[in-house]
Short mmCIF file of C-alpha atoms in Angstrom, two decimals:
data_model
loop_
_atom_site.label_atom_id
_atom_site.label_comp_id
_atom_site.label_asym_id
_atom_site.label_seq_id
_atom_site.Cartn_x
_atom_site.Cartn_y
_atom_site.Cartn_z
CA MET A 1 157.11 88.30 211.06
CA SER A 2 159.91 85.99 211.81
CA THR A 3 161.08 85.60 208.14
CA HIS A 4 161.84 89.42 208.35
CA PHE A 5 163.59 89.36 211.65
CA VAL A 6 166.47 91.76 211.88
CA LEU A 7 169.39 91.09 214.08
CA PRO A 8 169.59 93.74 217.07
CA GLY A 9 172.93 94.78 216.30
CA ARG A 10 171.90 95.96 212.71
CA GLN A 11 169.03 98.14 213.90
CA VAL A 12 171.41 100.71 215.60
CA ASP A 13 172.97 101.74 212.14
CA PRO A 14 171.73 99.52 209.28
CA THR A 15 174.01 100.90 206.66
CA LEU A 16 177.18 100.29 208.52
CA SER A 17 176.07 97.00 209.85
CA TYR A 18 175.08 95.61 206.31
CA THR A 19 178.21 97.01 204.68
CA LYS A 20 180.47 95.20 206.85
CA LEU A 21 178.44 92.08 206.53
CA GLY A 22 178.46 92.26 202.86
CA LEU A 23 182.40 92.69 203.01
CA ALA A 24 182.72 89.88 205.69
CA LYS A 25 180.83 87.63 203.14
CA ALA A 26 182.93 88.65 200.16
CA TYR A 27 185.99 88.36 202.06
CA ALA A 28 185.27 84.97 203.47
CA LEU A 29 184.42 83.71 199.95
CA SER A 30 186.95 85.50 197.84
CA ARG A 31 189.12 83.43 195.64
CA ALA A 32 191.89 86.12 196.01
CA CYS A 33 191.90 86.62 199.90
CA ASN A 34 191.09 82.80 200.36
CA PRO A 35 192.25 80.64 197.45
CA ARG A 36 192.43 77.51 199.48
CA ASN A 37 188.77 78.17 200.70
CA VAL A 38 189.87 77.21 204.24
CA GLU A 39 187.42 78.12 207.47
CA TYR A 40 189.36 80.86 208.97
CA TYR A 41 188.18 83.60 206.62
CA ALA A 42 184.65 83.12 207.59
CA TYR A 43 185.57 83.71 211.34
CA ALA A 44 184.83 87.47 210.84
CA LEU A 45 181.54 86.74 209.23
CA TRP A 46 180.18 84.81 211.95
CA CYS A 47 181.75 86.89 214.79
CA GLN A 48 179.63 89.76 213.01
CA TYR A 49 176.44 87.61 213.32
CA TRP A 50 177.03 86.39 216.87
CA MET A 51 177.85 90.33 218.01
CA ASP A 52 174.54 91.41 216.11
CA LEU A 53 172.51 88.83 217.63
CA THR A 54 173.65 89.63 221.21
CA ASN A 55 173.80 93.22 220.88
CA ASP A 56 170.54 94.03 222.95
CA SER A 57 171.51 92.19 226.10
CA LYS A 58 174.46 93.54 228.63
CA TYR A 59 174.58 89.84 229.77
CA LEU A 60 175.53 88.01 226.87
CA ILE A 61 179.18 88.16 225.34
CA VAL A 62 180.68 86.57 222.29
CA ASN A 63 183.81 84.29 223.11
CA PRO A 64 185.69 83.15 220.21
CA GLN A 65 187.79 80.01 221.06
CA TYR A 66 186.18 79.41 224.22
CA LEU A 67 187.97 76.64 226.37
CA LEU A 68 186.21 73.41 227.59
CA TYR A 69 187.73 70.96 229.75
CA TYR A 70 187.32 68.51 232.62
CA VAL A 71 189.64 66.58 234.77
CA PRO A 72 189.17 62.81 234.67
CA GLU A 73 188.14 61.45 238.04
CA GLU A 74 191.23 59.09 238.38
CA THR A 75 193.52 62.07 237.73
CA SER A 76 191.82 64.23 239.85
CA ASP A 77 191.86 61.99 242.81
CA GLU A 78 195.79 61.44 242.26
CA ALA A 79 196.36 65.21 242.31
CA GLU A 80 194.26 65.65 245.41
CA GLU A 81 196.52 62.64 247.15
CA ASP A 82 199.66 64.65 245.80
CA GLU A 83 198.48 67.82 247.34
CA ARG A 84 197.46 66.27 250.68
CA ASP A 85 201.05 64.64 250.93
CA GLY A 86 202.66 67.92 250.43
CA GLU A 87 200.40 69.40 253.25
CA GLU A 88 201.73 66.90 255.54
CA HIS A 89 205.13 68.21 255.46
CA HIS A 90 203.85 71.22 257.28
CA ASP A 91 201.00 70.15 259.34
CA ASP A 92 200.90 67.43 262.08
CA GLY A 93 200.28 64.03 260.46
CA ASP A 94 197.59 62.88 262.69
CA ASP A 95 195.54 65.94 262.40
CA ALA A 96 195.89 66.24 258.65
CA ASN A 97 194.86 62.65 258.17
CA GLU A 98 191.98 63.19 260.55
CA GLU A 99 190.78 66.35 258.71
CA ASN A 100 191.08 64.53 255.41
CA LYS A 101 188.98 61.66 256.44
CA ASP A 102 186.27 64.19 257.46
CA ASP A 103 186.39 65.95 254.34
CA GLU A 104 186.16 62.37 252.32
CA ASP A 105 183.17 61.49 254.65
CA ASP A 106 181.32 64.81 253.69
CA HIS A 107 182.32 64.43 250.02
CA ASP A 108 180.62 61.25 249.84
CA GLY A 109 177.62 62.63 251.30
CA GLU A 110 177.56 65.32 248.83
CA GLU A 111 177.64 62.94 245.86
CA ASP A 112 174.83 60.86 247.14
CA ASN A 113 172.53 63.82 247.32
CA PHE A 114 173.80 65.54 244.23
CA ASN A 115 171.09 64.79 242.01
CA ASP A 116 168.36 65.81 244.45
CA ALA A 117 170.11 69.17 244.86
CA LEU A 118 169.87 69.79 241.00
CA ALA A 119 166.49 70.06 241.21
CA ASN A 120 166.60 73.12 243.63
CA THR A 121 169.55 74.77 241.94
CA THR A 122 169.78 78.48 241.24
CA ILE A 123 172.75 80.41 240.07
CA GLU A 124 173.17 81.79 243.64
CA THR A 125 173.40 78.34 244.81
CA ILE A 126 175.93 77.11 242.13
CA GLU A 127 179.40 76.55 243.11
CA SER A 128 182.41 77.16 240.89
CA ARG A 129 183.52 73.68 239.90
CA THR A 130 186.45 75.01 237.81
CA SER A 131 189.74 74.97 239.61
CA THR A 132 191.71 78.09 239.80
CA LYS A 133 194.76 76.12 239.71
CA PRO A 134 196.61 74.70 236.35
CA GLU A 135 195.43 71.35 235.71
CA ARG A 136 198.07 69.13 234.09
CA SER A 137 196.03 66.55 232.81
CA ALA A 138 192.72 68.33 231.84
CA GLU A 139 191.02 67.14 228.64
CA GLU A 140 190.58 70.04 226.49
CA ILE A 141 188.49 71.09 223.53
CA VAL A 142 188.02 74.51 221.83
CA PRO A 143 184.94 75.35 219.80
CA ASP A 144 185.05 78.31 217.50
CA PHE A 145 182.83 80.37 219.10
CA ALA A 146 180.44 80.50 222.53
CA ILE A 147 177.91 82.80 223.57
CA VAL A 148 178.71 83.17 227.23
CA ARG A 149 175.75 84.42 229.77
CA ILE A 150 177.14 86.44 232.73
CA LYS A 151 175.50 86.86 236.13
CA TYR A 152 177.49 89.32 238.19
CA ARG A 153 177.19 91.78 241.21
CA PHE A 154 179.26 94.53 242.68
CA ARG A 155 181.58 93.77 245.39
CA ASN A 156 181.05 97.24 247.20
CA MET A 157 178.05 99.41 246.01
CA GLU A 158 179.69 102.51 247.62
CA LEU A 159 182.50 102.28 244.99
CA ARG A 160 182.51 103.22 241.52
CA LYS A 161 180.81 100.84 239.13
CA THR A 162 184.01 99.62 237.20
CA TRP A 163 185.15 96.24 235.81
CA ASP A 164 187.61 95.87 238.82
CA ASN A 165 184.65 96.22 241.16
CA ILE A 166 182.45 93.28 239.68
CA LYS A 167 182.16 89.83 240.93
CA ILE A 168 181.21 87.28 238.40
CA GLN A 169 178.65 85.05 239.98
CA HIS A 170 177.92 82.66 237.03
CA ALA A 171 179.27 82.32 233.54
CA GLY A 172 177.13 79.83 231.50
CA VAL A 173 177.21 78.87 227.78
CA PRO A 174 173.81 78.77 226.07
CA LEU A 175 175.18 78.19 222.62
CA LEU A 176 178.21 76.70 220.94
CA ALA A 177 179.14 77.21 217.25
CA GLU A 178 181.84 75.41 214.92
CA ASN A 179 182.81 76.58 211.68
CA LYS A 180 184.23 74.39 208.57
CA ARG A 181 185.40 75.21 205.39
CA ALA A 182 182.65 76.22 202.56
CA GLY A 183 181.76 73.53 200.01
CA LYS A 184 183.48 73.36 196.72
CA ARG A 185 183.34 76.63 194.78
CA SER A 186 183.81 74.69 191.54
CA LEU A 187 180.33 72.95 192.39
CA ALA A 188 176.63 74.48 191.88
CA LYS A 189 173.31 73.57 193.00
CA VAL A 190 172.79 70.06 194.19
CA PRO A 191 176.46 69.09 194.08
CA PHE A 192 177.30 72.27 195.80
CA LEU A 193 174.91 71.45 198.78
CA LYS A 194 175.84 68.15 198.93
CA SER A 195 179.59 69.32 199.34
CA THR A 196 178.31 71.83 202.01
CA ASN A 197 176.24 69.03 203.86
CA THR A 198 179.48 66.86 204.16
CA PHE A 199 181.65 69.65 206.01
CA ILE A 200 178.25 70.59 208.08
CA HIS A 201 178.04 66.98 209.09
CA ARG A 202 181.82 67.29 210.26
CA ALA A 203 181.07 70.41 212.34
CA GLN A 204 178.04 68.75 214.09
CA ASP A 205 180.29 65.83 214.86
CA ASP A 206 182.78 68.12 216.86
CA LEU A 207 179.71 70.05 218.31
CA PHE A 208 178.16 66.96 219.88
CA ARG A 209 181.60 66.21 221.51
CA GLN A 210 182.11 69.63 222.55
CA ALA A 211 178.38 69.47 224.14
CA ALA A 212 179.50 66.39 226.17
CA TYR A 213 182.55 68.34 227.58
CA LEU A 214 180.29 71.33 228.42
CA PHE A 215 178.04 69.17 230.19
CA THR A 216 180.81 67.48 232.11
CA MET A 217 182.20 70.82 232.93
CA HIS A 218 178.94 72.31 234.00
CA PRO A 219 176.61 69.73 235.86
CA GLN A 220 173.75 72.00 236.41
CA GLN A 221 173.33 72.87 232.66
CA ARG A 222 170.49 70.81 230.95
CA SER A 223 170.45 72.05 227.44
CA VAL A 224 172.59 74.07 224.87
CA VAL A 225 172.19 75.19 221.34
CA LEU A 226 174.51 74.04 218.91
CA VAL A 227 175.17 75.67 215.44
CA ALA A 228 177.05 74.01 212.80
CA CYS A 229 178.57 76.47 210.00
CA SER A 230 180.06 75.88 206.69
CA GLY A 231 180.68 79.09 204.84
CA ILE A 232 177.55 81.03 204.61
CA TYR A 233 175.39 77.93 205.43
CA TRP A 234 174.37 76.71 208.75
CA SER A 235 172.45 74.31 210.72
CA CYS A 236 171.38 74.14 214.51
CA MET A 237 169.65 72.31 217.01
CA ILE A 238 169.13 72.08 220.91
CA ALA A 239 171.08 69.38 222.40
CA ASP A 240 169.81 67.94 225.52
CA ARG A 241 172.15 66.74 228.44
CA GLN A 242 170.91 63.24 228.99
CA TYR A 243 170.66 62.78 225.16
CA VAL A 244 174.27 63.60 224.84
CA LEU A 245 175.71 62.04 227.81
CA GLU A 246 174.04 58.70 227.17
CA GLN A 247 175.75 58.37 223.80
CA VAL A 248 179.34 59.04 225.00
CA ILE A 249 181.89 57.13 227.46
CA PRO A 250 184.88 57.96 228.98
CA ALA A 251 187.64 56.30 227.00
CA PRO A 252 191.47 56.63 226.70
CA SER A 253 192.45 59.18 224.21
CA ASP A 254 194.18 56.44 221.79
CA ASP A 255 191.08 54.22 221.97
CA PHE A 256 189.58 55.40 218.73
CA ILE A 257 186.30 54.37 217.22
CA ASP A 258 186.49 52.63 213.90
CA VAL A 259 184.80 55.32 211.52
CA ASP A 260 184.26 54.80 207.79
CA HIS A 261 185.04 58.07 206.00
CA ASP A 262 184.51 57.09 202.62
CA GLU A 263 181.38 59.35 202.30
CA ASP A 264 183.56 62.26 203.13
CA SER A 265 186.74 61.47 201.18
CA ASP A 266 188.16 63.99 198.63
CA ASP A 267 187.85 61.65 195.83
CA GLU A 268 184.08 61.49 195.92
CA MET A 269 183.91 65.32 196.16
CA SER A 270 186.35 65.84 193.29
CA ASP A 271 185.34 67.33 189.72
CA GLY A 272 184.57 65.00 187.12
CA ASP A 273 187.41 66.36 184.81
CA PRO A 274 190.75 65.50 186.65
CA GLY A 275 192.63 68.03 184.56
CA GLU A 276 190.37 70.98 185.76
CA ASP A 277 191.95 73.53 187.90
CA ASP A 278 190.31 73.86 191.22
CA ASP A 279 191.37 76.14 193.83
CA ASP A 280 190.07 73.98 196.59
CA THR A 281 192.10 71.20 195.68
CA GLU A 282 195.04 72.88 197.68
CA ALA A 283 192.92 73.15 200.77
CA GLU A 284 194.47 71.41 203.81
CA GLU A 285 193.24 67.90 204.39
CA ILE A 286 190.57 67.84 207.68
CA GLU A 287 191.63 65.70 210.04
CA GLU A 288 189.02 64.03 212.58
CA ASP A 289 189.76 65.35 216.08
CA PHE A 290 189.03 62.66 218.53
CA ASP A 291 189.07 63.49 222.31
CA GLU A 292 188.77 61.72 225.58
CA LEU A 293 184.91 61.52 225.13
CA ASP A 294 184.27 59.07 222.58
CA LEU A 295 181.01 58.25 220.80
CA ILE A 296 179.34 55.01 221.77
CA SER A 297 177.77 54.22 218.26
CA GLU A 298 178.94 54.75 214.92
CA LEU A 299 179.14 58.52 213.90
CA GLY A 300 176.52 59.29 211.50
CA CYS A 301 173.88 57.67 213.39
CA LEU A 302 174.07 59.86 216.27
CA ARG A 303 173.72 63.78 217.13
CA GLY A 304 170.35 63.65 215.41
CA GLN A 305 171.68 63.39 211.89
CA SER A 306 168.84 62.11 209.55
CA SER A 307 169.24 60.04 206.78
CA SER A 308 169.69 61.03 203.17
CA PRO A 309 166.10 62.74 201.94
CA GLN A 310 166.66 61.07 198.69
CA SER A 311 164.40 58.08 198.03
CA GLU A 312 165.76 55.56 195.45
CA GLY A 313 165.09 56.67 191.98
CA ASP A 314 164.10 59.85 192.98
CA GLU A 315 165.96 62.99 191.36
CA GLU A 316 167.74 65.02 193.96
CA THR A 317 166.69 68.64 194.27
CA GLU A 318 167.92 71.63 196.14
CA GLU A 319 165.00 71.50 198.45
CA MET A 320 165.86 68.04 199.55
CA TYR A 321 169.06 69.65 201.26
CA LEU A 322 167.40 73.17 202.35
CA GLU A 323 165.35 73.83 205.46
CA PRO A 324 161.82 74.74 204.44
CA ILE A 325 160.07 78.10 205.84
CA VAL A 326 157.81 77.01 208.66
CA ALA A 327 154.38 78.77 209.47
CA GLU A 328 154.36 81.01 212.45
CA GLU A 329 152.64 78.79 214.83
CA ASN A 330 154.86 76.08 214.16
CA LEU A 331 158.18 77.61 214.80
CA MET A 332 160.53 75.64 216.76
CA ILE A 333 164.28 74.77 217.26
CA PRO A 334 164.37 71.08 217.12
CA GLU A 335 165.59 69.05 219.95
CA ASN A 336 168.52 66.35 219.34
CA THR A 337 167.78 66.42 215.75
CA TRP A 338 169.42 68.88 213.25
CA THR A 339 167.48 71.28 210.77
CA GLN A 340 168.51 71.07 206.97
CA LEU A 341 170.80 73.36 205.62
CA LEU A 342 170.16 77.33 206.20
CA CYS A 343 171.64 80.19 204.12
CA LEU A 344 172.20 83.17 205.97
CA ASP A 345 169.86 86.13 205.72
CA SER A 346 167.27 83.77 203.67
CA LYS A 347 163.82 83.78 205.04
CA ALA A 348 164.16 80.08 206.51
CA SER A 349 167.54 81.33 208.39
CA ASN A 350 165.80 84.52 209.62
CA GLN A 351 163.35 82.19 211.35
CA LYS A 352 165.65 80.23 213.27
CA MET A 353 167.74 83.16 214.04
CA PHE A 354 164.63 84.74 215.59
CA LEU A 355 164.11 81.72 217.54
CA ILE A 356 167.72 81.54 218.86
CA HIS A 357 167.69 85.23 219.91
CA SER A 358 164.29 84.54 221.60
CA ARG A 359 166.03 81.66 223.65
CA MET A 360 169.13 83.80 224.45
CA GLN A 361 166.81 86.44 225.90
CA THR A 362 165.36 83.99 227.98
CA VAL A 363 168.56 82.57 229.18
CA ALA A 364 169.56 86.04 230.13
CA ARG A 365 166.70 86.31 232.60
CA ASP A 366 167.02 82.62 233.67
CA SER A 367 167.98 82.17 237.34
CA THR A 368 168.44 78.46 237.36
CA GLY A 369 171.63 78.06 234.66
CA ALA A 370 169.82 75.20 233.22
CA MET A 371 169.96 76.60 229.81
CA GLY A 372 173.71 78.30 230.24
#
């Protein structure tokens, strides 16, 4: 059953794997090691999880701090003009201008047929759209973790099958994960889950923007799994390309959207007793990171974030914030809407990890690159 799903990496040596997992959890949540309750100490825990999840596929690798970037069209055009100007110093002017004109005409034709070509795209037909030259004005964003799917071949079958004989044909990204700090340790039950939910929402905001960069960088990709993490809690969804790109617009980096952060303020999450000593009060202030792709609508109304489960007059319970266990016939990763909170190694968490693992296996066999 999916509620008892065991990550592939844990099946190799269960005692060793569970010991390392327990140590990673204790390390991330330790007041002695992590007195400021910052997110970085949980990287070891989540790295262990993603490694265990992909352990049974040679085509899937875990890439921490995966760089996503794109070059704005105007900047790219200017760079091409500069490059052409440089070439004219070495080539005959008339010939160079004629060749450039032909290239531009060909490029216009390719743009007109681009959408039609996507329908018949396979990994073998995907051309690398990432420049091998340094881009001075590339817009960059760095998710905490990415699972990268590799498609490769050997350059020469007569030579030894070593790394330097491998030709990478495709490197897709079927999963992105973003970590935020855990909820306040001085809280318990519902207040703690509310605190955790605040940081989960911040991770969701970041992931939505990261997905926009991913889809801009990989035009053939149609969807991606997003995982927002806060301590040992997490939330996930499948983000569709059209859903993401319809809600972002290219904008100058200083053209910020006015966002009301009152609900995420430290004052609202502080303890009732102002004199109480709380290790979390020394934590670094989390700043919102706005990038070139900004959201059209107000934050909180996008990325599938549902409204508060509480009705007026109802008493809040933990179940309102936690993802329920689902019947086997109804198992699915929600598309364009986030799950509720999942606690690692709970039955509800095992179900979603089972689904994510199944999807990663499908991605590893896929020949289109549509899922990464």
